[in-house]
Each structure stands twice: as C-alpha cells, then as structure tokens.
Tab-separated table of C-alpha atoms in Angstrom:
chain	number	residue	atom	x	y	z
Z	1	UNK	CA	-52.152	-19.242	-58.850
Z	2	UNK	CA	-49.770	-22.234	-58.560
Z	3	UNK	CA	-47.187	-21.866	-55.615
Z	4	UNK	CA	-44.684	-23.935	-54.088
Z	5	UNK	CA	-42.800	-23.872	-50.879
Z	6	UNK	CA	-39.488	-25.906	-51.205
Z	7	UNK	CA	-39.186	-28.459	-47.788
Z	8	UNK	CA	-35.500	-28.762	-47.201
Z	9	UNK	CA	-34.128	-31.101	-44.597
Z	10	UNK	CA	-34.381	-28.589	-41.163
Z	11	UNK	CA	-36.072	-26.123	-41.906
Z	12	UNK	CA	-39.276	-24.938	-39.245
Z	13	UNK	CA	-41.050	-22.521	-41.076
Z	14	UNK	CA	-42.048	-24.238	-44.597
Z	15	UNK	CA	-45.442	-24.715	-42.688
Z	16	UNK	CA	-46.009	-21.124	-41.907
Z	17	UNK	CA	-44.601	-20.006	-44.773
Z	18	UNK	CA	-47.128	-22.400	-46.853
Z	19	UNK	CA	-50.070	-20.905	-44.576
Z	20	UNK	CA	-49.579	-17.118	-45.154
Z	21	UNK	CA	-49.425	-17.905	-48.595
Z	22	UNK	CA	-52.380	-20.205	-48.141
Z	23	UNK	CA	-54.366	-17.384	-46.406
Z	24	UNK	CA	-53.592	-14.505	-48.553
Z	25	UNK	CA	-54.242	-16.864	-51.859
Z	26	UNK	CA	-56.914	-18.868	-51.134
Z	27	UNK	CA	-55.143	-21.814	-52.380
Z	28	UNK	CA	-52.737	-23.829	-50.450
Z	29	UNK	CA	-49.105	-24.079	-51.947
Z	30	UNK	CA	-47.634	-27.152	-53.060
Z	31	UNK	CA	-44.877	-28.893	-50.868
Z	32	UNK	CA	-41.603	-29.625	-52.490
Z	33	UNK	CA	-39.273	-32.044	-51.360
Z	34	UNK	CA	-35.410	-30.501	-52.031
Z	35	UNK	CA	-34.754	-33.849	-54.127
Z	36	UNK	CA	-37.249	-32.951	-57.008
Z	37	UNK	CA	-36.461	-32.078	-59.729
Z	38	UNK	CA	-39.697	-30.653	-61.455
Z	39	UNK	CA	-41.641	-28.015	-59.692
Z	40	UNK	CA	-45.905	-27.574	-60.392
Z	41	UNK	CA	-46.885	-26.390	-63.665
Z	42	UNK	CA	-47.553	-23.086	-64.369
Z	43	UNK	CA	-46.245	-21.966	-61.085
Z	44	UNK	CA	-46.854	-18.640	-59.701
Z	45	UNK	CA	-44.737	-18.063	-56.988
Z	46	UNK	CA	-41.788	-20.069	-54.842
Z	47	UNK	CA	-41.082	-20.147	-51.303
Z	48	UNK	CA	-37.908	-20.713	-49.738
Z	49	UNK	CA	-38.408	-20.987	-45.904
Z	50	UNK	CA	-36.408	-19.895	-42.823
Z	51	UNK	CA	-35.327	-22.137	-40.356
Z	52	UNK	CA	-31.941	-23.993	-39.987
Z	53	UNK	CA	-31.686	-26.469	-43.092
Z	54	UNK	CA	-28.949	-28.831	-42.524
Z	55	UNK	CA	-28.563	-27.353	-39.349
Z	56	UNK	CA	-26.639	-24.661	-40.595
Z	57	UNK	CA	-23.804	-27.249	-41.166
Z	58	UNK	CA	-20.906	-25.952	-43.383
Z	59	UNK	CA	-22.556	-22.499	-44.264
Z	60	UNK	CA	-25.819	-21.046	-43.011
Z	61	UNK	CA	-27.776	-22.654	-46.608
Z	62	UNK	CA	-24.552	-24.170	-48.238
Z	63	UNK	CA	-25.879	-27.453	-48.565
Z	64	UNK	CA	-29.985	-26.815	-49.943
Z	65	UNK	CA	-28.371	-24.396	-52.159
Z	66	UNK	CA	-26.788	-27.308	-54.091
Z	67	UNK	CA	-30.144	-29.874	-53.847
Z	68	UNK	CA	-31.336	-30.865	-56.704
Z	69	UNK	CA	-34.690	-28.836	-56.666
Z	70	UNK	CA	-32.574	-25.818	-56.430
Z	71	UNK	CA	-32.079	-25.977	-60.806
Z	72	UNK	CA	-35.840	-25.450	-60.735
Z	73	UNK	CA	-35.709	-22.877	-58.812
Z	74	UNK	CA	-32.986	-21.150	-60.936
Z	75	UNK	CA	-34.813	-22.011	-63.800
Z	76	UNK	CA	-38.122	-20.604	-62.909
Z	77	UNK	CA	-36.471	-17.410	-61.445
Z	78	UNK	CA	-34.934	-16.861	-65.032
Z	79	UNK	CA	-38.337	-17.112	-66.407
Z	80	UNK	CA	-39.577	-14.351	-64.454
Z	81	UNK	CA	-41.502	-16.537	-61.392
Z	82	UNK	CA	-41.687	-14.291	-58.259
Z	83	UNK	CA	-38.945	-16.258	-55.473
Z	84	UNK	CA	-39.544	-15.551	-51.867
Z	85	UNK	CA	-36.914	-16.753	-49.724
Z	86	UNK	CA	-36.958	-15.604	-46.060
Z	87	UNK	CA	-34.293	-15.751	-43.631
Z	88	UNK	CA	-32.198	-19.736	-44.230
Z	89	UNK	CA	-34.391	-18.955	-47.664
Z	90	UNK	CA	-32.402	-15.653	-48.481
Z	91	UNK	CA	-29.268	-17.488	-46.818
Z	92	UNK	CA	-29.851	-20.007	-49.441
Z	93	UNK	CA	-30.720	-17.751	-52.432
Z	94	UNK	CA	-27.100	-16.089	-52.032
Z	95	UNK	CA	-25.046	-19.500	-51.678
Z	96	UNK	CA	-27.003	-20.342	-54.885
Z	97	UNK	CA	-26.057	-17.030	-56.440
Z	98	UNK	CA	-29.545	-16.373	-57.474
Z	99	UNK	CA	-28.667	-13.062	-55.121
Z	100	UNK	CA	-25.683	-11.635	-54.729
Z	101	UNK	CA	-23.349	-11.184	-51.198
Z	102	UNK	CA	-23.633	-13.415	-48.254
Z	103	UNK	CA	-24.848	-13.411	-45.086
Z	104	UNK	CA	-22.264	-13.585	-42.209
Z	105	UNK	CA	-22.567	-14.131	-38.081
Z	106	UNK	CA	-24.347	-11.046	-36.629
Z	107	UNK	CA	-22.111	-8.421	-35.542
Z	108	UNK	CA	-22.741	-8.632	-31.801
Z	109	UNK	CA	-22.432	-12.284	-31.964
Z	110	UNK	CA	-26.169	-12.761	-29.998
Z	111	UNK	CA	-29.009	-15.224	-32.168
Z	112	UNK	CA	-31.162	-11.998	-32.574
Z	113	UNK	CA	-34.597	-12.606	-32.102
Z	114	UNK	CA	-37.155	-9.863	-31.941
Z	115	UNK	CA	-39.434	-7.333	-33.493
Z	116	UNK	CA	-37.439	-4.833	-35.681
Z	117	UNK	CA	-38.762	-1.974	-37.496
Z	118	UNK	CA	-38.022	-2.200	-41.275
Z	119	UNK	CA	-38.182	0.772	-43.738
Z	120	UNK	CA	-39.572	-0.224	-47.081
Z	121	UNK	CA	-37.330	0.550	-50.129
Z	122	UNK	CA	-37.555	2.250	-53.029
Z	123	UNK	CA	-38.561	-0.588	-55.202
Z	124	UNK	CA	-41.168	-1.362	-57.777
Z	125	UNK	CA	-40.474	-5.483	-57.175
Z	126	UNK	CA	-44.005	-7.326	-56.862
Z	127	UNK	CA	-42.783	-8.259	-53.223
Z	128	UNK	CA	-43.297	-4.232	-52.419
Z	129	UNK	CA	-45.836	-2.646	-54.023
Z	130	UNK	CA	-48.427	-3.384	-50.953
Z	131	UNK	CA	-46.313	-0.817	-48.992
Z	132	UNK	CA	-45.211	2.593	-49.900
Z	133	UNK	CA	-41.651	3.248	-50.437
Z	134	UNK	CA	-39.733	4.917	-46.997
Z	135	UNK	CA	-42.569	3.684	-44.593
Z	136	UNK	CA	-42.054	2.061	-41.412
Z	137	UNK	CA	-43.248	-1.483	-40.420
Z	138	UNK	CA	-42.917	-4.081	-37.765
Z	139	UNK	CA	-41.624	-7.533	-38.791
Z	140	UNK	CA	-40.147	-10.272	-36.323
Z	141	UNK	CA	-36.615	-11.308	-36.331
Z	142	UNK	CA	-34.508	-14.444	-35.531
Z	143	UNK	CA	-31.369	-15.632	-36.677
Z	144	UNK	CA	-28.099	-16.126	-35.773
Z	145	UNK	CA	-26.368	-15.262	-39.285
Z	146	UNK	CA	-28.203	-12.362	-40.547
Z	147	UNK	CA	-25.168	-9.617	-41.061
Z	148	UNK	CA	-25.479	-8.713	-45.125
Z	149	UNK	CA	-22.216	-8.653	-46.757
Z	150	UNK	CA	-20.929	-7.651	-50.328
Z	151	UNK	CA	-18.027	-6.148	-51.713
Z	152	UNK	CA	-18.447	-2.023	-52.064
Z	153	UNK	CA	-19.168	-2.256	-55.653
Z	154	UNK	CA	-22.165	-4.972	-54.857
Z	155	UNK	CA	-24.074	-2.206	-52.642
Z	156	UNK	CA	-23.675	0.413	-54.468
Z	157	UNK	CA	-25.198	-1.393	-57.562
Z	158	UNK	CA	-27.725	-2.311	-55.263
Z	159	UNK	CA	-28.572	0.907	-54.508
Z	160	UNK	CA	-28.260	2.739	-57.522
Z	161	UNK	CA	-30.449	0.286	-58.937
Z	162	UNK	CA	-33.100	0.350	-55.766
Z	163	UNK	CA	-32.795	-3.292	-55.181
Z	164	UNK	CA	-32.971	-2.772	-51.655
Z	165	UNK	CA	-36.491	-3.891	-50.624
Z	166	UNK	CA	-36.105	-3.500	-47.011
Z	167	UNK	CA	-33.796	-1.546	-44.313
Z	168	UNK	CA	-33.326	-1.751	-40.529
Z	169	UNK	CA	-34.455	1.116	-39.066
Z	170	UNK	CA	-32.015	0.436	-35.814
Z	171	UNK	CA	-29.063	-1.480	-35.524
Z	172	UNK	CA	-29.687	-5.477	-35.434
Z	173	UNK	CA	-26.806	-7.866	-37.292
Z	174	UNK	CA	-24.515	-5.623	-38.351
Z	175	UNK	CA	-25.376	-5.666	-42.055
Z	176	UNK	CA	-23.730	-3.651	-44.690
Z	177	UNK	CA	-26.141	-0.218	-45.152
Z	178	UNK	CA	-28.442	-1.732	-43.186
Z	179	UNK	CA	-29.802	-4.327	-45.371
Z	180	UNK	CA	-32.549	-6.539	-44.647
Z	181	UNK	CA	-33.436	-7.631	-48.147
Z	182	UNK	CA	-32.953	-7.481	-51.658
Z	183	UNK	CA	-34.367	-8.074	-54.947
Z	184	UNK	CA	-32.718	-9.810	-58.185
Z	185	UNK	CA	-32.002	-7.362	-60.840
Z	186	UNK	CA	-34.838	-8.356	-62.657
Z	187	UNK	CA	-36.887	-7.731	-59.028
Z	188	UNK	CA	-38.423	-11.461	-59.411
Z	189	UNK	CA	-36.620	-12.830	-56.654
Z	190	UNK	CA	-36.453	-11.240	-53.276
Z	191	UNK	CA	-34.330	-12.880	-50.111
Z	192	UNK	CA	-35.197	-11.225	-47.070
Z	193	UNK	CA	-33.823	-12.141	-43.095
Z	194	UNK	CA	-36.913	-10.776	-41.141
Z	195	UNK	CA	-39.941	-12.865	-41.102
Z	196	UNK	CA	-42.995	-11.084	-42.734
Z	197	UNK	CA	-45.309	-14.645	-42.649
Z	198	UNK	CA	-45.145	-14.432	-38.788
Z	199	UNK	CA	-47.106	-11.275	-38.759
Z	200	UNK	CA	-50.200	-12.078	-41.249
Z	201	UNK	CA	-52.665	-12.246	-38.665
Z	202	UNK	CA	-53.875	-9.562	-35.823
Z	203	UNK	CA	-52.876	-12.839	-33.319
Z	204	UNK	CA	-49.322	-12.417	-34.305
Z	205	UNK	CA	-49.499	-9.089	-33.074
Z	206	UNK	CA	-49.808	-7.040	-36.625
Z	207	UNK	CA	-50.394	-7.701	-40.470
Z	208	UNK	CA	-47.591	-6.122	-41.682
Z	209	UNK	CA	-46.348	-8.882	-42.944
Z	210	UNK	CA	-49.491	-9.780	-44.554
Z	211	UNK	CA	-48.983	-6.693	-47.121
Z	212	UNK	CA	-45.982	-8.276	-48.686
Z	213	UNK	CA	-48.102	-11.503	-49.813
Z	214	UNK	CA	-51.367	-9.539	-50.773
Z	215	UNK	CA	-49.023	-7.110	-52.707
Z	216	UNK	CA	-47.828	-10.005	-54.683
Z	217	UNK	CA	-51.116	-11.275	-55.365
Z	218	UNK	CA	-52.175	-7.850	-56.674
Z	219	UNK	CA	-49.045	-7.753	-59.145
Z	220	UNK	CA	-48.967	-11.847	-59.803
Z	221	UNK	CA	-52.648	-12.593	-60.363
Z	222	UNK	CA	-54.524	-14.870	-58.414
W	1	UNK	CA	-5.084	-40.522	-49.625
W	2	UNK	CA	-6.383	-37.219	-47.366
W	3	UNK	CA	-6.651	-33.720	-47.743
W	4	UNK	CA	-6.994	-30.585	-45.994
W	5	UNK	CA	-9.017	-27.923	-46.587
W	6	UNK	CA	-8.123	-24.457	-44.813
W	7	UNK	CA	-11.459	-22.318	-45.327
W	8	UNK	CA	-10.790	-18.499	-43.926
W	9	UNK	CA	-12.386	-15.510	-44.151
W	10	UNK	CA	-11.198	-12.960	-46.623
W	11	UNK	CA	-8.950	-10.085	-45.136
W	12	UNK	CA	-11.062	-7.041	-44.399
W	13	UNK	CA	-14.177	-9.077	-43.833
W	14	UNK	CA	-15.414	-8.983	-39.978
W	15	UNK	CA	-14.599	-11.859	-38.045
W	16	UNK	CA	-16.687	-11.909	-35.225
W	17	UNK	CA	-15.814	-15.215	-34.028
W	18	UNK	CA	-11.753	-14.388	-34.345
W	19	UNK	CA	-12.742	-11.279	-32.396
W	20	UNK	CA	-14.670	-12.707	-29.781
W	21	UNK	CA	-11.724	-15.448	-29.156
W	22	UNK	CA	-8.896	-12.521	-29.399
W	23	UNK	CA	-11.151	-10.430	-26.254
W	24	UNK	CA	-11.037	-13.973	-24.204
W	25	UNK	CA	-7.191	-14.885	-24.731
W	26	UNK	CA	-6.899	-11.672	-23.634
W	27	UNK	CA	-9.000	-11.693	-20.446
W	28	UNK	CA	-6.702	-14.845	-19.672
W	29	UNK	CA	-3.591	-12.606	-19.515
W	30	UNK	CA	-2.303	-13.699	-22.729
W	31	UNK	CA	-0.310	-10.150	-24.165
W	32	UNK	CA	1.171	-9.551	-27.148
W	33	UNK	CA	-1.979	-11.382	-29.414
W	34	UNK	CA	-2.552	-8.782	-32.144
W	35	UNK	CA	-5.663	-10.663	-33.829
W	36	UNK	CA	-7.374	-13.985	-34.109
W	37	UNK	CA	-8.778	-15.128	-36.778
W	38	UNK	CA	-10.805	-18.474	-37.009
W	39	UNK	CA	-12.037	-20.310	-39.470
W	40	UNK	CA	-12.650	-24.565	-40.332
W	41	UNK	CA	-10.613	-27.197	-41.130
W	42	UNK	CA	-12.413	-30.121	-43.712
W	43	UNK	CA	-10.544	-33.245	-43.744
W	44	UNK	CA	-11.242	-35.253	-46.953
W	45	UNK	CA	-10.559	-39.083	-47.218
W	46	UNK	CA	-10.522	-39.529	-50.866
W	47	UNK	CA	-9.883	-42.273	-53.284
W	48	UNK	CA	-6.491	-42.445	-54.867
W	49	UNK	CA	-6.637	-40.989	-57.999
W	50	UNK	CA	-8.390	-38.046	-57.473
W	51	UNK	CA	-7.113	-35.105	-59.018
W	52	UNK	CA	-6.019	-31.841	-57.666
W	53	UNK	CA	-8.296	-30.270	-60.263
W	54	UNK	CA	-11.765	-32.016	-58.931
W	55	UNK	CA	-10.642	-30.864	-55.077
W	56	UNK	CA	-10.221	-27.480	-56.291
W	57	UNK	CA	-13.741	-27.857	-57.663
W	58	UNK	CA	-14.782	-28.880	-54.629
W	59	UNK	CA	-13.879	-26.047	-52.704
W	60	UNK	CA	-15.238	-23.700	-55.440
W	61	UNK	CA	-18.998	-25.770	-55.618
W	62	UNK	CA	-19.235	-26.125	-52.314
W	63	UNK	CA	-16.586	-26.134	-49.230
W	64	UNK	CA	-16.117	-22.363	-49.608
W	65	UNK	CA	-18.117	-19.290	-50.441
W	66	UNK	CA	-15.805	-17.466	-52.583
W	67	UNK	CA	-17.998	-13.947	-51.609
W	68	UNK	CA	-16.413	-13.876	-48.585
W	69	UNK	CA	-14.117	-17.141	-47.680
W	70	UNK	CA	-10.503	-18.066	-48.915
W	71	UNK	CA	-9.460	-21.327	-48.850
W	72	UNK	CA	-5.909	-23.168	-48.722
W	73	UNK	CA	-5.502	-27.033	-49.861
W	74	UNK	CA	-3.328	-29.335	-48.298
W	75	UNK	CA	-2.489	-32.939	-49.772
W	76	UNK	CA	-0.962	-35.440	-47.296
C-alpha cells in the first residue's frame, strides 16, 4: 500500500507518525511537503501529524489547513482514501472542513499531557475495526487545544450516526460528550487528539495504539 | 490604507481565556466586572483599492473560524 504523511512547517510527530505506519505496513510512507500539490499514486492511506504547525499561530491548524497539499488531501478523502489526522492533524482536518466542529483551549486551561483511557466507539470506520466497540484502551495525550466543540445539532448527528470513534473515559479538555475523535460521514477520514502512534511498541509502554494501524491494514489491504 | 479585524468567540461558546482573566481582575480587587471576554485583534496594511468584499473574504478563508469565532471589521 501507498501512504503518505503530509510534513507541514512545525509539526514533531510526522516522523513517528511515518514509523508506526512504517512498522505496521512494512513499507515506509512517503513524505509530503505541505507545498505539493500531487500526492503518490495509488495512495492508500494519509497522515496528518500532531505537533504545533505554524506554531499554532492564528488557530491551532488555521494556516496548513489552507497549504496547497491540503486540495489533495480533500480530493483523495472524496475518493474514499482512509485520512488519519492526529492531534494538530485532527486540528487541521476541522479548519479544512474535511470534519466538522473545532477544537478549542482545554477547559482547565493546563497543556494536558498524559495517558488517558479512551473507550472505542460504535463504529464500523477502517480506523476501528482492530478494537471492539465500548472497550477500554490506553493512549497518550498532549495538547494544549484539545476541547471538541460543535453546535448541538453537530453531536447529535454525530452520534446518531456513530461517528464517534473514540471517548474519554475521564475528564481531560473539556470536550463536548467527551469526544476524542471522529470519523467523516463516509468513515474515510478520522481526526483524533490522543496519540495512538506513541503506543505501537511494548517500549512505549503498550500497543494499543498499534491496533488502530493493523486494523486499517486488515480493512485497506496491504 | 489599514484595517481591523475584531475576531471573538461566539456567545455561548466557553471562553476559557476571558474566564481565566475575569478570576485575576478579580483577585486584584477590581468589583463590579461581570465577564471578560478575549479575543485578537489583526491589523491589515493593505493596498488602496482593496475592496470591502475581498477583506470580508478574508476573514471567512482564513482570519476566523466561523464554527465558533465572530468577527467585526474596521476600516481606518
């Protein structure tokens, strides 16, 4: 499978981002300057890393959201391409309104940055179907702008339509319902704040994280 | 020719940072505050010319994030 992780100006985890995905497919993706405008053929699945593009200048992914690669990435997600974007990545996935809501300044004002227990959705999206829907798992936080926000309307279409791929099991940001991640309507293109490509590997302290990617391969193909 | 932008957050949506400034004026003594709320001020230095329709276009593309933020031009 073809993958890509998008590099934006900033951001600090395109590099473990690309290695979990490296790891779990046995083929390293391809790095993707923001200014491209062309992404590899036949591609199989994007990555939009966490990590403080444009140093969060203007909005928390404001600026990347409007680079140039960004059409690609729009494009592709129409097509049906699986999008990961974690943390700055789902920050940037909602400024480019490839998700809906926005993420806002955690509640308690603190940069959170921690291990949080998630509880998996109900969702059939390729990003979940390596867990089982209402377990619990153990991903790593850290952000400063993580608190989920959407009109009334927004989560409830969310939920109706089980487009929420991952909960907080305890309160972190603030987020509306709880929300650590969603999935497009389509479920092609998930945006998630915690950081499931820091826990691939028993050294990072679990593999939950690892699931994610290995249920994506399953459902993508290698 | 300038311009201001006044970017705010929506009413009803938590302001965190207007909150945190409201609990500190208050710790100073300051009464009779009934809420802060804060938000950015873009100064543009634009070519004469431009029209009021491409800095409203501006704020819609990019200066403000219409999910949550209002915002309030000012020409001077």
């Amino acid at each position: 499978m073809n993958s890509a992780v998008i590099v934006f100006p900033g951001s600090n985890c395109d590099r473990d981002l690309a290695v979990a995905i490296r790891d779990v497919t046995g083929r390293a993706p391809a790095m993707v300057w923001h200014r491209e405008t062309e992404l590899p053929a036949n591609i199989g699945l994007i990555g939009i890393p966490g990590g403080f593009s444009y140093g969060d200048y203007l909005r928390c992914g404001a600026i990347s959201a409007r680079s140039p690669v960004m059409r690609a990435v729009a494009e592709a997600a129409a097509r049906g391409v699986p999008v990961i974007g974690i943390c700055n990545g789902f920050q940037i996935l909602t400024e480019a309104g490839l998700l809906p809501g926005a993420l806002m300044r955690n509640a308690g004002l603190d940069f959170v940055c921690r291990d949080v227990t998630l509880t998996v959705g109900q969702t059939a999206s390729p990003f979940t179907s390596g867990y089982r829907a209402g377990e619990t798992i153990t991903v790593p936080v850290a952000h400063h702008d993580g608190n989920y926000n959407a009109d009334a309307a927004t989560l409830d279409r969310l939920e109706g339509e089980g487009r929420v791929a991952f909960r907080y099991a305890e309160p972190v940001n603030g987020s509306a319902r709880g929300i650590a991640g969603i999935v497009s309507e389509r479920g092609n293109v998930l945006g998630m704040m915690p950081h499931p490509e820091r826990r691939t590997e028993a050294a990072h302290g679990g593999t939950d994280g690892r699931r994610l990617f290995e249920g994506l391969l399953e459902t993508v193909g290698a | 020719m300038k311009a201001r932008i006044f970017v705010t957050l929506k009413n009803g949506v938590l302001d965190p940072q207007g909150k945190a400034i409201h609990h500190a004026l208050t710790g100073l003594g300051f009464a009779g505050v009934e809420d802060v709320r804060a938000g950015k001020l873009i100064e543009l230095d634009l070519a004469d010319g431009t029209s009021d329709q491409d800095i409203e276009a501006m704020c819609q593309k990019l200066l403000a994030n219409t999910v949550i933020e209002n915002y309030r031009i000012e020409r001077l």
